[in-house]
């Protein structure tokens, strides 16, 4: 089992992740990032690479995929909070995502390209 991040580790590690779009989840010791890819294939490719890394780390994300959008939450369920595993997986996901668009305001509705096209037709 891994330990929760210390206060010092949080101060040292979380700001850099915040710069890439990871944000705290209200009411939960977790990080969330919403990525918007150009299409479903790019989103799926990202998820495949992330899944292989998750297996390697034996640490798995909570995520949702809707067409081109991948909404990821990271926390370590065994200790009910953030650990070094979450930091390592977040960094790997950032590498895999490259310059993909990030929805930084998590209070806004998340909509995929399909949903955006459908609303324009209505």
Coordinates of C-alpha atoms in Angstrom, one line a residue:
X1 CA 0.0 0.0 0.0
X2 CA 1.1 3.5 -0.7
X3 CA 0.9 6.5 1.6
X4 CA -1.2 9.7 1.2
X5 CA 0.7 12.7 -0.1
X6 CA 2.2 14.7 2.7
X7 CA 1.5 18.5 2.9
X8 CA 5.0 19.2 1.7
X9 CA 4.6 16.8 -1.3
X10 CA 1.3 18.4 -2.2
X11 CA 2.9 21.8 -2.1
X12 CA 5.7 20.6 -4.3
X13 CA 3.8 18.4 -6.8
X14 CA 0.3 19.7 -7.3
X15 CA 1.0 23.2 -8.7
X16 CA 2.7 21.8 -11.8
X17 CA -0.2 19.5 -12.4
X18 CA -2.6 22.4 -12.0
X19 CA -0.8 24.2 -14.8
X20 CA -1.6 21.4 -17.1
X21 CA -5.3 21.4 -16.2
X22 CA -5.6 19.0 -13.3
X23 CA -7.8 20.4 -10.5
X24 CA -9.0 19.4 -7.1
X25 CA -12.3 17.6 -6.9
X26 CA -14.7 19.3 -4.4
X27 CA -15.4 17.0 -1.4
X28 CA -12.9 14.3 -2.4
X29 CA -9.1 14.0 -2.2
X30 CA -8.7 13.6 -5.9
X31 CA -7.6 15.3 -9.1
X32 CA -9.7 15.7 -12.3
X33 CA -8.9 16.7 -15.8
X34 CA -11.2 17.0 -18.9
X35 CA -9.5 16.4 -22.2
X36 CA -11.1 17.2 -25.6
X37 CA -9.5 15.4 -28.5
X38 CA -10.0 16.1 -32.2
X39 CA -12.1 12.9 -32.6
X40 CA -13.0 9.6 -31.1
X41 CA -10.0 7.8 -32.5
X42 CA -7.6 10.2 -30.7
X43 CA -9.5 9.9 -27.5
X44 CA -9.5 6.1 -27.7
X45 CA -5.7 6.1 -28.5
X46 CA -5.1 8.2 -25.4
X47 CA -7.2 5.9 -23.3
X48 CA -5.3 2.8 -24.6
X49 CA -1.9 4.3 -23.8
X50 CA -3.2 5.4 -20.3
X51 CA -4.7 2.0 -19.7
X52 CA -1.3 0.3 -20.4
X53 CA 0.4 2.7 -18.0
X54 CA -2.3 2.1 -15.4
X55 CA -1.7 -1.6 -15.6
X56 CA 2.0 -1.1 -15.3
X57 CA 1.5 1.0 -12.1
X58 CA -1.3 -1.2 -10.9
X59 CA -3.3 2.0 -10.4
X60 CA -6.4 2.7 -12.3
X61 CA -8.3 5.9 -13.1
X62 CA -12.0 6.7 -12.8
X63 CA -12.9 7.9 -16.3
X64 CA -15.7 8.6 -18.7
X65 CA -15.4 8.8 -22.5
X66 CA -18.0 10.4 -24.7
X67 CA -16.9 10.6 -28.3
X68 CA -13.9 13.0 -28.3
X69 CA -14.0 13.8 -24.5
X70 CA -12.2 11.9 -21.8
X71 CA -13.0 13.0 -18.2
X72 CA -10.5 11.6 -15.7
X73 CA -10.5 11.5 -11.9
X74 CA -7.5 10.2 -10.1
X75 CA -7.4 9.0 -6.4
X76 CA -6.0 6.0 -4.6
X77 CA -9.0 4.1 -3.3
X78 CA -7.0 2.0 -0.9
X79 CA -6.1 5.1 1.2
X80 CA -9.1 7.3 0.1
X81 CA -6.9 10.1 -1.2
X82 CA -4.0 11.3 -3.3
X83 CA -0.8 9.4 -3.4
X84 CA 2.4 9.3 -5.5
X85 CA 0.6 6.8 -7.8
X86 CA -1.9 9.5 -8.8
X87 CA 0.9 12.0 -9.5
X88 CA 2.8 9.4 -11.6
X89 CA -0.3 8.5 -13.6
X90 CA -1.3 12.1 -14.1
X91 CA 2.1 13.0 -15.5
X92 CA 2.0 10.0 -17.9
X93 CA -1.4 11.0 -19.1
X94 CA -0.2 14.5 -19.7
X95 CA 2.6 13.1 -21.9
X96 CA 0.2 10.9 -23.8
X97 CA -2.3 13.8 -24.3
X98 CA 0.3 16.2 -25.8
X99 CA -1.3 19.5 -26.8
X100 CA -4.9 18.3 -26.6
X101 CA -7.5 20.9 -25.5
X102 CA -8.2 20.9 -21.8
X103 CA -11.5 22.1 -20.3
X104 CA -10.2 24.0 -17.2
X105 CA -13.6 25.1 -15.8
X106 CA -15.0 22.0 -14.3
X107 CA -18.2 23.9 -13.4
X108 CA -19.2 24.2 -17.1
X109 CA -21.1 21.4 -18.8
X110 CA -18.9 18.9 -20.6
X111 CA -20.0 18.4 -24.2
X112 CA -18.5 16.3 -26.9
X113 CA -18.3 17.2 -30.6
X114 CA -21.4 15.0 -31.3
X115 CA -23.4 17.0 -28.7
X116 CA -22.2 20.3 -30.0
X117 CA -23.2 19.3 -33.6
X118 CA -26.6 18.2 -32.4
X119 CA -27.3 21.4 -30.5
X120 CA -26.3 23.5 -33.7
X121 CA -28.9 21.5 -35.7
X122 CA -31.7 22.0 -33.2

